[in-house]
Coordinates of C-alpha atoms (C1' of nucleotides) in Angstrom, one line a residue:
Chain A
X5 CA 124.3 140.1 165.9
X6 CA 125.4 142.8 163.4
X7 CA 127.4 145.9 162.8
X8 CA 126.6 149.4 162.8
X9 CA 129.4 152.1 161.3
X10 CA 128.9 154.6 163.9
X11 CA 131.3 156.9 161.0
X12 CA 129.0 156.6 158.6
X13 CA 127.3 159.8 158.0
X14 CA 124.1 157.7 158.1
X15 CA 121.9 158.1 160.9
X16 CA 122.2 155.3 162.8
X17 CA 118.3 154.5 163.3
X18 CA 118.6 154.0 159.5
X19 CA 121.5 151.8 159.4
X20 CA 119.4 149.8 161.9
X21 CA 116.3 149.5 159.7
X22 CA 118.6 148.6 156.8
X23 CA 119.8 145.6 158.6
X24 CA 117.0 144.4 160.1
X25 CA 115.3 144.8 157.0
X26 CA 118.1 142.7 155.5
X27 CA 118.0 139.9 158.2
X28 CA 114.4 139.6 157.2
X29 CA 114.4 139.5 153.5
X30 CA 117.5 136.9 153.9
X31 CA 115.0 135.0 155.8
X32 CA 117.6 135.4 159.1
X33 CA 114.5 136.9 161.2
X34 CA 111.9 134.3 160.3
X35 CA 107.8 135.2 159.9
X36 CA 106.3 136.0 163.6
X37 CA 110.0 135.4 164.8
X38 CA 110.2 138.1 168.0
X39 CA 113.0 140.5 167.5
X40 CA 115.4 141.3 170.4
X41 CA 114.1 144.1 173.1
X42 CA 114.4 147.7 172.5
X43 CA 116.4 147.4 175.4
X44 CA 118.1 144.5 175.2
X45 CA 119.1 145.4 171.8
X46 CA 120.5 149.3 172.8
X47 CA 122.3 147.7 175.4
X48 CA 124.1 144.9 173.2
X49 CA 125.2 147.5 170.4
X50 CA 125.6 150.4 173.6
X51 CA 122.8 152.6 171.8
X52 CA 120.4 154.8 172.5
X53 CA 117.2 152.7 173.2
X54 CA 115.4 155.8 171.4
X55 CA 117.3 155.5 168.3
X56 CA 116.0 151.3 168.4
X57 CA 112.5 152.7 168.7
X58 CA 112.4 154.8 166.2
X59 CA 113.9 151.8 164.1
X60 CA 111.3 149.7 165.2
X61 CA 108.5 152.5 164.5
X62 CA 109.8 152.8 160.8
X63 CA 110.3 149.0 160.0
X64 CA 106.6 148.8 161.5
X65 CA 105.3 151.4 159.6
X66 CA 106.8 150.0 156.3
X67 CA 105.3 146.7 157.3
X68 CA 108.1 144.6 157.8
X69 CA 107.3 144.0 161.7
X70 CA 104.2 144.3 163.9
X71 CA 104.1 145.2 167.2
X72 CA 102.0 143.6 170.3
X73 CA 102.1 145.5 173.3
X74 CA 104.0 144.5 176.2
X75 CA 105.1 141.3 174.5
X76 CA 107.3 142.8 171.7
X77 CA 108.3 143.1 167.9
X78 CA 107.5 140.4 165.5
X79 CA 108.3 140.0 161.5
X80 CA 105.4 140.3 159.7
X81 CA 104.6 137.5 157.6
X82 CA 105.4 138.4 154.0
X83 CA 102.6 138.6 151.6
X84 CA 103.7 138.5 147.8
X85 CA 102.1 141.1 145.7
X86 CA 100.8 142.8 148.7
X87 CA 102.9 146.0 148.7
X88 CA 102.4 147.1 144.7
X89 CA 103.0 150.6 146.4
X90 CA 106.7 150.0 147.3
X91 CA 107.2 147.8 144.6
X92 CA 106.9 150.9 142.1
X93 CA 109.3 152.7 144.0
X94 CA 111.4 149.8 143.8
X95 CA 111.6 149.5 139.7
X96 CA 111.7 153.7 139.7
X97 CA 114.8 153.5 141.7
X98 CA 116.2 150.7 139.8
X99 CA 115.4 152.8 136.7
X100 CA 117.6 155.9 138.1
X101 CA 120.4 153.5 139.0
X102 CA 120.7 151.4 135.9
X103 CA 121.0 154.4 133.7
X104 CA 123.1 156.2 135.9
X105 CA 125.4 152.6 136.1
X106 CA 125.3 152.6 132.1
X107 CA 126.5 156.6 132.0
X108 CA 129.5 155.1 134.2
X109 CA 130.3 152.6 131.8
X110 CA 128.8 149.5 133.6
X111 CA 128.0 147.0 130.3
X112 CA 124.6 145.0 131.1
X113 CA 126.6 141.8 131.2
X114 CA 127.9 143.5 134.4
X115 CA 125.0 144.6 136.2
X116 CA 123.2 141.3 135.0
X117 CA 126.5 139.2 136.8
X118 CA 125.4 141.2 139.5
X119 CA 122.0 140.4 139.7
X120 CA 122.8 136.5 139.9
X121 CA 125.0 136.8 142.3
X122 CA 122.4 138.4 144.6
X123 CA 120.2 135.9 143.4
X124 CA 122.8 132.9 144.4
X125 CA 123.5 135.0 147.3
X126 CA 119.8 134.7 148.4
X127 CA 119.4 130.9 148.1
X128 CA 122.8 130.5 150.0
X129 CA 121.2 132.3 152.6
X130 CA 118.1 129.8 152.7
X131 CA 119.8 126.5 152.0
X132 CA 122.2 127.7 155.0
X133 CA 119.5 129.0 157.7
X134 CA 117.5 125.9 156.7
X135 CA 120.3 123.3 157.4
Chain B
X12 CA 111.5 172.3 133.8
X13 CA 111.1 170.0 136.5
X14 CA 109.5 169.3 140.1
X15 CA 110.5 169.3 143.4
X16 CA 109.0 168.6 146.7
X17 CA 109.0 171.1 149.1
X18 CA 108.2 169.2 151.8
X19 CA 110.0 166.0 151.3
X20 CA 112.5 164.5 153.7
X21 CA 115.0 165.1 151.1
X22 CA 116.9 168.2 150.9
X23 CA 115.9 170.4 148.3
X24 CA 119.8 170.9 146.7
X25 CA 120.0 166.7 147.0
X26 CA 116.7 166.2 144.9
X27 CA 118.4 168.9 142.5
X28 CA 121.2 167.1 142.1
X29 CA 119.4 164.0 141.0
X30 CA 117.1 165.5 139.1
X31 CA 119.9 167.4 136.9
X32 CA 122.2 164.1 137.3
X33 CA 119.2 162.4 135.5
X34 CA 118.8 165.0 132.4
X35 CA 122.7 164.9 131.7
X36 CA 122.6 161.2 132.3
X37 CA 120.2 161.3 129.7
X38 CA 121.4 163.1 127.5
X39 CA 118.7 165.8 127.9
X40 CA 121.3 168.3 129.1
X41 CA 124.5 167.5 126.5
X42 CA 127.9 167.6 127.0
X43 CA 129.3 171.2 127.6
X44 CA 126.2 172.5 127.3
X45 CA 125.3 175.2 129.7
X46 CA 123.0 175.1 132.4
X47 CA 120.7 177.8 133.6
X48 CA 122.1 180.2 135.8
X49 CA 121.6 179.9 139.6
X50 CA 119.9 183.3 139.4
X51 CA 117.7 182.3 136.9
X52 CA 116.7 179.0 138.2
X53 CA 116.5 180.3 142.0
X54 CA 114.0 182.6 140.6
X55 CA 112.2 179.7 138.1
X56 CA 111.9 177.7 140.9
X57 CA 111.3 180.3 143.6
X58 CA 114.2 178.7 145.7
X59 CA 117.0 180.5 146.9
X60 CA 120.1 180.9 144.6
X61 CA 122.6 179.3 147.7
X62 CA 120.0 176.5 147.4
X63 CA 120.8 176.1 143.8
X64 CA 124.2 176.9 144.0
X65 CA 125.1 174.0 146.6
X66 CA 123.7 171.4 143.9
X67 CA 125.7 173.0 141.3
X68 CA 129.0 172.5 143.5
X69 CA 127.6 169.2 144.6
X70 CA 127.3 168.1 141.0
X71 CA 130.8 169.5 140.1
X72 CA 132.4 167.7 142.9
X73 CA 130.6 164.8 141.4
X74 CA 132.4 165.5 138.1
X75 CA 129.3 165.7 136.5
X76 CA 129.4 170.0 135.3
X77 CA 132.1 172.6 135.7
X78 CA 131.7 176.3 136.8
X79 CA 133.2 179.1 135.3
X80 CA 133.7 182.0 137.3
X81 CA 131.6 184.6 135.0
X82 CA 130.4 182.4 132.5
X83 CA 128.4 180.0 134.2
X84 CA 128.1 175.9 134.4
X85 CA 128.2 173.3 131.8
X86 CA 127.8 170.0 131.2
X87 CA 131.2 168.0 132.1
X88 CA 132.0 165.9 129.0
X89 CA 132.0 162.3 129.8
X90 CA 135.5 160.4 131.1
X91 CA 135.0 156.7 130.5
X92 CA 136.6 154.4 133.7
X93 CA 137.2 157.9 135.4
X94 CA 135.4 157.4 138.6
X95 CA 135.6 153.8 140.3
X96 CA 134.5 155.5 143.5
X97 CA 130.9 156.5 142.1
X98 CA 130.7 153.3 140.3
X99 CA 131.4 151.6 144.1
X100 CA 129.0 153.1 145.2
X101 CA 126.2 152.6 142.8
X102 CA 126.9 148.7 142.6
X103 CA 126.7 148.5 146.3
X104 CA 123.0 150.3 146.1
X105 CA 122.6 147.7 143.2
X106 CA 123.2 144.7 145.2
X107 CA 120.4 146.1 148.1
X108 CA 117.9 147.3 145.5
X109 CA 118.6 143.7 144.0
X110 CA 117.6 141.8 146.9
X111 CA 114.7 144.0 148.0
X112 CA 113.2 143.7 145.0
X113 CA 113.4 139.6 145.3
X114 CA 112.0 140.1 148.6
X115 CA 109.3 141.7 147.4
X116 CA 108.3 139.4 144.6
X117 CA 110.0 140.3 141.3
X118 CA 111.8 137.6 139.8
X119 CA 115.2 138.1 138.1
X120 CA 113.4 138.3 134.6
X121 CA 111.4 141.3 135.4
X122 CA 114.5 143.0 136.7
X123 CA 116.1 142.6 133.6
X124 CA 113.5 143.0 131.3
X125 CA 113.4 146.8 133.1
X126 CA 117.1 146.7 132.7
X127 CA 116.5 146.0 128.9
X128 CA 114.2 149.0 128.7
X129 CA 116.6 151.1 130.1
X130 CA 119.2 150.5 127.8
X131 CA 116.8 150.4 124.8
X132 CA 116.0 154.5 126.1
X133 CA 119.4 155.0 126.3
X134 CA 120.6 153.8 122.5
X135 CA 117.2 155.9 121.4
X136 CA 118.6 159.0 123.4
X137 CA 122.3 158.4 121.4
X138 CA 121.2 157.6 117.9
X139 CA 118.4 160.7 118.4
X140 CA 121.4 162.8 119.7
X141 CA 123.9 161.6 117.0
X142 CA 121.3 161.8 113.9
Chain C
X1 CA 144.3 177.5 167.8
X2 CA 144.9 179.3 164.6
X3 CA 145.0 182.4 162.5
X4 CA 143.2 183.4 159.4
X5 CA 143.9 186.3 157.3
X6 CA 140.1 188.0 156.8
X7 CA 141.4 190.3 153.9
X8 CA 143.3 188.1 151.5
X9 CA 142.2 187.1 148.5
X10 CA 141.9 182.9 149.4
X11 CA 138.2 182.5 150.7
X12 CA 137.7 182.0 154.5
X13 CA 137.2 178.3 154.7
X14 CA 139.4 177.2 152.3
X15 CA 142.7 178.8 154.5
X16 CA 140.6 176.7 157.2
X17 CA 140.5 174.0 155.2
X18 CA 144.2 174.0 154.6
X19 CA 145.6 174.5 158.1
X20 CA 143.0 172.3 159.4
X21 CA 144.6 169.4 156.7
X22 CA 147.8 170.4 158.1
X23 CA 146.9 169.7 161.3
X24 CA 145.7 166.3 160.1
X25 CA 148.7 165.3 158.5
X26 CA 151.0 166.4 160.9
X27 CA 149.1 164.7 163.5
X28 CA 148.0 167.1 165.9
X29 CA 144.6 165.8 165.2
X30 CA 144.4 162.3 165.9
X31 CA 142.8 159.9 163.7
X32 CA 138.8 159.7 164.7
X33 CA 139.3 162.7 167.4
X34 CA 136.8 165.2 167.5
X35 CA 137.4 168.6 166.0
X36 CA 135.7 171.7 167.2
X37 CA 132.0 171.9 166.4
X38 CA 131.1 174.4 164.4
X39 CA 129.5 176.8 166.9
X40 CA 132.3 176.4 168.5
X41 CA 135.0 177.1 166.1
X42 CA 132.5 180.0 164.7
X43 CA 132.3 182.1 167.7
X44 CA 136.3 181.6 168.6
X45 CA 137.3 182.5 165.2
X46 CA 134.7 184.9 165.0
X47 CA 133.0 184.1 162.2
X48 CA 130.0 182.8 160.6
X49 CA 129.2 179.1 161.4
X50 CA 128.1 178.4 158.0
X51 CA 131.6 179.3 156.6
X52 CA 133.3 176.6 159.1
X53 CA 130.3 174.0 157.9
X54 CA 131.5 175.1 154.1
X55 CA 134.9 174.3 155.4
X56 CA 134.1 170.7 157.2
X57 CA 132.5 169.7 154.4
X58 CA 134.9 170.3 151.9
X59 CA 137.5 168.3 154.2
X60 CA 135.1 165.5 154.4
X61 CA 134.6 165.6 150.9
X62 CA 138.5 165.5 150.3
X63 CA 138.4 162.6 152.7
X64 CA 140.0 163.9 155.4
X65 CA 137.4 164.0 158.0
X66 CA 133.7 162.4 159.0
X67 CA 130.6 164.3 159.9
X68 CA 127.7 162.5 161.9
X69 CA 124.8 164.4 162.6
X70 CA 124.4 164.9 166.9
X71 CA 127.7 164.1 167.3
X72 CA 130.5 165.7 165.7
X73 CA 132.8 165.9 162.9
X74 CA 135.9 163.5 163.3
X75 CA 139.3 162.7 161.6
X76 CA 139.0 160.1 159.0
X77 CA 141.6 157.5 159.7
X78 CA 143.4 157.3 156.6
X79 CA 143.1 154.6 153.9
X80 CA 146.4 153.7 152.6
X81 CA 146.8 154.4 148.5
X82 CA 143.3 155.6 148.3
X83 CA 143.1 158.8 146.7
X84 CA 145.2 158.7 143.7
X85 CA 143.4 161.4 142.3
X86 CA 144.5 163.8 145.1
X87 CA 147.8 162.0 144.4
X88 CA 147.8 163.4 140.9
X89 CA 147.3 166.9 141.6
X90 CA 149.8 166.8 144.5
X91 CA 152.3 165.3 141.6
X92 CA 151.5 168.1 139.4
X93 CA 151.9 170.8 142.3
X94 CA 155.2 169.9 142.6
X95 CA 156.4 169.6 139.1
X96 CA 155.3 173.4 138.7
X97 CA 157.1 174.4 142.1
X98 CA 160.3 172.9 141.1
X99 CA 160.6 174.3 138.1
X100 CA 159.8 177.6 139.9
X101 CA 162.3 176.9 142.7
X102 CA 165.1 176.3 140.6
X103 CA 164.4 179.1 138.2
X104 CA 164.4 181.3 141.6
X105 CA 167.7 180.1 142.0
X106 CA 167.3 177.0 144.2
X107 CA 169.7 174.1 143.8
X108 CA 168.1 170.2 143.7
X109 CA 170.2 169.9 147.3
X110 CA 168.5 172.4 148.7
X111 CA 165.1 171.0 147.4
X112 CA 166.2 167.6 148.7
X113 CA 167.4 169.3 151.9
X114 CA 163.9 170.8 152.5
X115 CA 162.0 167.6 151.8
X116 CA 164.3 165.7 154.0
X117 CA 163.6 168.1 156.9
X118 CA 160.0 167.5 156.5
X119 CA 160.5 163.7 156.5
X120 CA 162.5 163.8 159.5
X121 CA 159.5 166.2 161.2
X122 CA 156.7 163.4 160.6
X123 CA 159.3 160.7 162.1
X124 CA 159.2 162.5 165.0
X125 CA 155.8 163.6 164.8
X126 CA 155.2 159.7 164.9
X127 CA 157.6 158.6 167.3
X128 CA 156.4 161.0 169.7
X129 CA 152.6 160.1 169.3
X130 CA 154.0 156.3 169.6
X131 CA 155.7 157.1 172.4
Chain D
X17 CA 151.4 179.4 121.1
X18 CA 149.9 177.5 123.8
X19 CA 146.6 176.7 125.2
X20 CA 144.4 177.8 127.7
X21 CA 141.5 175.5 129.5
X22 CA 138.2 178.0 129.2
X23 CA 136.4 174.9 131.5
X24 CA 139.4 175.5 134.5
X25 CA 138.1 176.8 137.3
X26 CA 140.9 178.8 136.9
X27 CA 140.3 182.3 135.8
X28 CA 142.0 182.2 132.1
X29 CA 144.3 185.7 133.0
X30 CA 145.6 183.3 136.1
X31 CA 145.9 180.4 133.5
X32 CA 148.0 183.1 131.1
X33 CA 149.6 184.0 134.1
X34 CA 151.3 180.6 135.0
X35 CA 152.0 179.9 131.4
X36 CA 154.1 183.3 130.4
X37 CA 155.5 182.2 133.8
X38 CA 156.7 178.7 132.7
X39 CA 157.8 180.4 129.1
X40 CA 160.0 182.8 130.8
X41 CA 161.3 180.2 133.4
X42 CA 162.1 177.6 130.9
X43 CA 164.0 180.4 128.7
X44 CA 161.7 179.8 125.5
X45 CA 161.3 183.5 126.1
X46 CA 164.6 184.9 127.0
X47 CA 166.1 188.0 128.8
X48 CA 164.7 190.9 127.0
X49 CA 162.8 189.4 124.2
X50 CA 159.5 191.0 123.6
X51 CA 156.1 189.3 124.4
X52 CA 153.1 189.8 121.9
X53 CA 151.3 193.0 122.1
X54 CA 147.9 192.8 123.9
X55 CA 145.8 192.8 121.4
X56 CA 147.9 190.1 119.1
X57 CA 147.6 188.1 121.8
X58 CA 143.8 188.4 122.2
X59 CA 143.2 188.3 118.9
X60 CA 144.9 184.5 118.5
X61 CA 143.3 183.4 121.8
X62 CA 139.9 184.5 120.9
X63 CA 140.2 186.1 124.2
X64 CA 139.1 189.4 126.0
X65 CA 142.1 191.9 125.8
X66 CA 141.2 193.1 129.1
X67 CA 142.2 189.5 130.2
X68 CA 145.1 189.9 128.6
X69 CA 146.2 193.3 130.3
X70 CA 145.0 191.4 133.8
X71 CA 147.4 188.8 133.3
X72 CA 150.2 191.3 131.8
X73 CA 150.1 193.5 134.8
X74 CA 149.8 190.5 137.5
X75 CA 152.9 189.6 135.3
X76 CA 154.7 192.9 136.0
X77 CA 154.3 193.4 139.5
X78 CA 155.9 190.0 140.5
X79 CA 158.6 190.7 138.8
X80 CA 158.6 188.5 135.4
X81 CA 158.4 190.8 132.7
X82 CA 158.5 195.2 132.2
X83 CA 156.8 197.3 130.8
X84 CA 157.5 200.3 128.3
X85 CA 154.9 202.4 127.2
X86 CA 154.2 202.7 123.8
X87 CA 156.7 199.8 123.1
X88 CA 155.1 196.6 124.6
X89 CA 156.1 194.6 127.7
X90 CA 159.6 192.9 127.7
X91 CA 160.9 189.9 129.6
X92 CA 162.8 190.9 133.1
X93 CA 166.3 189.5 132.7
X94 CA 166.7 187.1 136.0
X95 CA 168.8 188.4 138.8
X96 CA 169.9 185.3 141.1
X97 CA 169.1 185.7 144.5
X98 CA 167.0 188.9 144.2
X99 CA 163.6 187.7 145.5
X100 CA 164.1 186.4 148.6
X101 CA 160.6 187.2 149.3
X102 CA 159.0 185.2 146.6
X103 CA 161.8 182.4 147.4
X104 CA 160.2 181.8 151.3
X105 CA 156.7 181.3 149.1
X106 CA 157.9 179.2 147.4
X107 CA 159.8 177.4 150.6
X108 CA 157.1 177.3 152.6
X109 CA 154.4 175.7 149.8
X110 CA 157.1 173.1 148.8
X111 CA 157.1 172.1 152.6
X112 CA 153.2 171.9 152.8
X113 CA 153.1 169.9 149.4
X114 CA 156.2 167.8 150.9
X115 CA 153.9 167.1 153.9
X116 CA 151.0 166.3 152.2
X117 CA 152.5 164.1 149.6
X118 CA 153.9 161.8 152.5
X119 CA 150.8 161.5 154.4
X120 CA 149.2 160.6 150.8
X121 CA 151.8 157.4 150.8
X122 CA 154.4 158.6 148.4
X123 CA 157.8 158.1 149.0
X124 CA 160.6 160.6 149.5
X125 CA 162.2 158.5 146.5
X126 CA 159.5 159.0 144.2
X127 CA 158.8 162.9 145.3
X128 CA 162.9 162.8 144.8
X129 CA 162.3 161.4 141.3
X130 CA 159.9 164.3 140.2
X131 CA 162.5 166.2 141.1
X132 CA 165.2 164.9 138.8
X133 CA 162.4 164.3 136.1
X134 CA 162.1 168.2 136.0
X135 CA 165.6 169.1 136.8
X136 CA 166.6 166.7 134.1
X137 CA 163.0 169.0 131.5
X138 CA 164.3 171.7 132.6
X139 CA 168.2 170.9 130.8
X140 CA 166.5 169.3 128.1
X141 CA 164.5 172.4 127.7
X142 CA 167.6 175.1 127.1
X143 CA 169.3 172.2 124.7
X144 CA 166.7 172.2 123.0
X145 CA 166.5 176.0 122.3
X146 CA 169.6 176.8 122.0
X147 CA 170.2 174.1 119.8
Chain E
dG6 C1' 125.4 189.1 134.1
dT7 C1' 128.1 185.1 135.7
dG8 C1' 129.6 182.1 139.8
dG9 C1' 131.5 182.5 144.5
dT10 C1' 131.8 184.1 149.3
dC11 C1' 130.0 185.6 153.7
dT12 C1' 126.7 187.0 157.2
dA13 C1' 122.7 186.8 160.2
dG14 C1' 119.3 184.3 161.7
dA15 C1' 115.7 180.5 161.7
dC16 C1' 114.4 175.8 161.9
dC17 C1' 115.0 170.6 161.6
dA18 C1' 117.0 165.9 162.5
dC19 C1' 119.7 163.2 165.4
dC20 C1' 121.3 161.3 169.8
Chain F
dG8 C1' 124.1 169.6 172.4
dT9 C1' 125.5 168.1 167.5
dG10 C1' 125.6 168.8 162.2
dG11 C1' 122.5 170.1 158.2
dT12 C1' 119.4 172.9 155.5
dC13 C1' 117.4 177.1 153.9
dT14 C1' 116.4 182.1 153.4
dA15 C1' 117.4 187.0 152.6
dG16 C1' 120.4 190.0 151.3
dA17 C1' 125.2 192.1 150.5
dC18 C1' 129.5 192.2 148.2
dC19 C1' 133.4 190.5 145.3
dA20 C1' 135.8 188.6 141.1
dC21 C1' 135.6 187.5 136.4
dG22 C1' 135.0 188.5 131.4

DNA sequence: GTGGTCTAGACCACC
DNA sequence: GTGGTCTAGACCACG
């Protein structure tokens, strides 16, 4: 399903939420799709089933997923303009990284170029999973 | 001077480093200018002086100052196009911060209108510096 | 494993940095085997644990090796034409040591001598890992 | 005369140290000749005497210059082959540089060209001042 | 007075 | 068990 870098000096439980939380922005993990089995899951990427949980746990609490017990882990249907609250720490960490990009010499142009192509990225994404 | 939070997740030294990354990035703290000592700070901040001591050589590893046995630490003048690694980096946590923030509603306008403002600060912090 | 000299004037973890980089590059540490943990290497060397963290971190800053949190600190495979800023100091290293070699008396053959003896010592460093 | 970096990390009376040390090796100050006087050379360096004397003394007692009191400190004409103790330094640093250099990619052609680049300096060097 | 090193010992996060 | 952070307090090197 994915990758983890097992070198990285990132947990792993935090690489995990990363990607699932990539899968489900990129629309990969669909709304009220059920997300593979703690155990299924550790046992595909031979992991800890702890370190899933506490994956699960944090996506859950940061509302991308819900959880039903003894049935499983679901993604939560998004609702725009819910989350104002991590929105604001979304623009204050753009903030930090746009000026620090600008200190390295990054023109606008580039970080704009940037931005489209994550935009293009995006509807590739869609126009793919829907097709 | 500044905050910190005690009881974050994030090291102390690490939310330091950001913090005094942020000032010289902004041209708060100028080139070769000296910062406060780590005694002096340590006690400021009622934080121990190793504590402040790792950010310093965190931030000089990061080319950002340069510590002077018996003199103390200063602001490292700026090297355009010097360091491709940070600037790897910071567009990769560009690109994720890019799509999150899609995910989460804003359009590409908004990002770049905050981009705008950034730079805007930026040429005010220069021409204030340079007048 | 090794020896460090307690009273000379080079810091503690750098000498362990050094011989612990020459074990790297003469590949007695394998690329991604595990190095000693830090108790570990603390209590045989008798010495404080935090100077061997000092230590691995400076080596993982340098690139030479990984640290993951619960499991170890590792050699980092290396990347091919990477570090060309190491590259430059090494470059001006040697410039300085020439020009002290020969003033001390040493002819270029002997120089060339020397380097070829370490070339021919990583052949058979390799062919023997190979093997 | 020549310059010093005060933002090194390298205490300036090492700095001096290594540059009286090329002078001397690259015969711009020859056998015998006298170096400035302590406080002359403070005085043009804007630099602590003290610093001065450091370096002076470190100078002294590996060999490279003499000193008479009440006169000043002279240059120590070279005798070949003397230091046999400073030569295995210098041996065994040019083998870990060797070593390292390799395992950073570079050729033994391209270490070999440094070689001749500084051989070839050095020539240029006593041409030029005897000239 | 400056940064830098080192120790002893505590506590946390991760797996 | 692993690495990582932090404190308290001592001592050194530098200018």
């Amino acid at each position: 399903m994915f990758e983890l870098d097992l070198r990285s000096r990132k947990p792993i439980y935090e690489q995990l939420v990363e990607k699932l939380k990539q899968l489900i922005i990129h629309d990969v993990l669909k709304a009220d799709e059920k997300l593979p089995s703690v155990r299924d899951l550790a046992q595909q990427l031979t992991i800890n089933p702890n370190t899933i949980q506490k994956a699960y746990r944090e996506l859950e609490s940061q509302g991308y997923i819900y959880s039903v017990k003894g049935r499983g882990s679901f993604v939560h249907p998004v609702e725009k303009d819910a989350n104002e609250e991590e929105l604001k720490k979304v623009r204050e960490e753009l903030k930090k990284l746009f000026s620090e990009a600008i200190y390295l010499g990054m023109t606008a142009e580039e970080i704009h170029a940037l931005l489209y192509e994550v935009e293009r990225g995006k509807e590739d994404d869609s126009s793919t999973a829907t097709s």
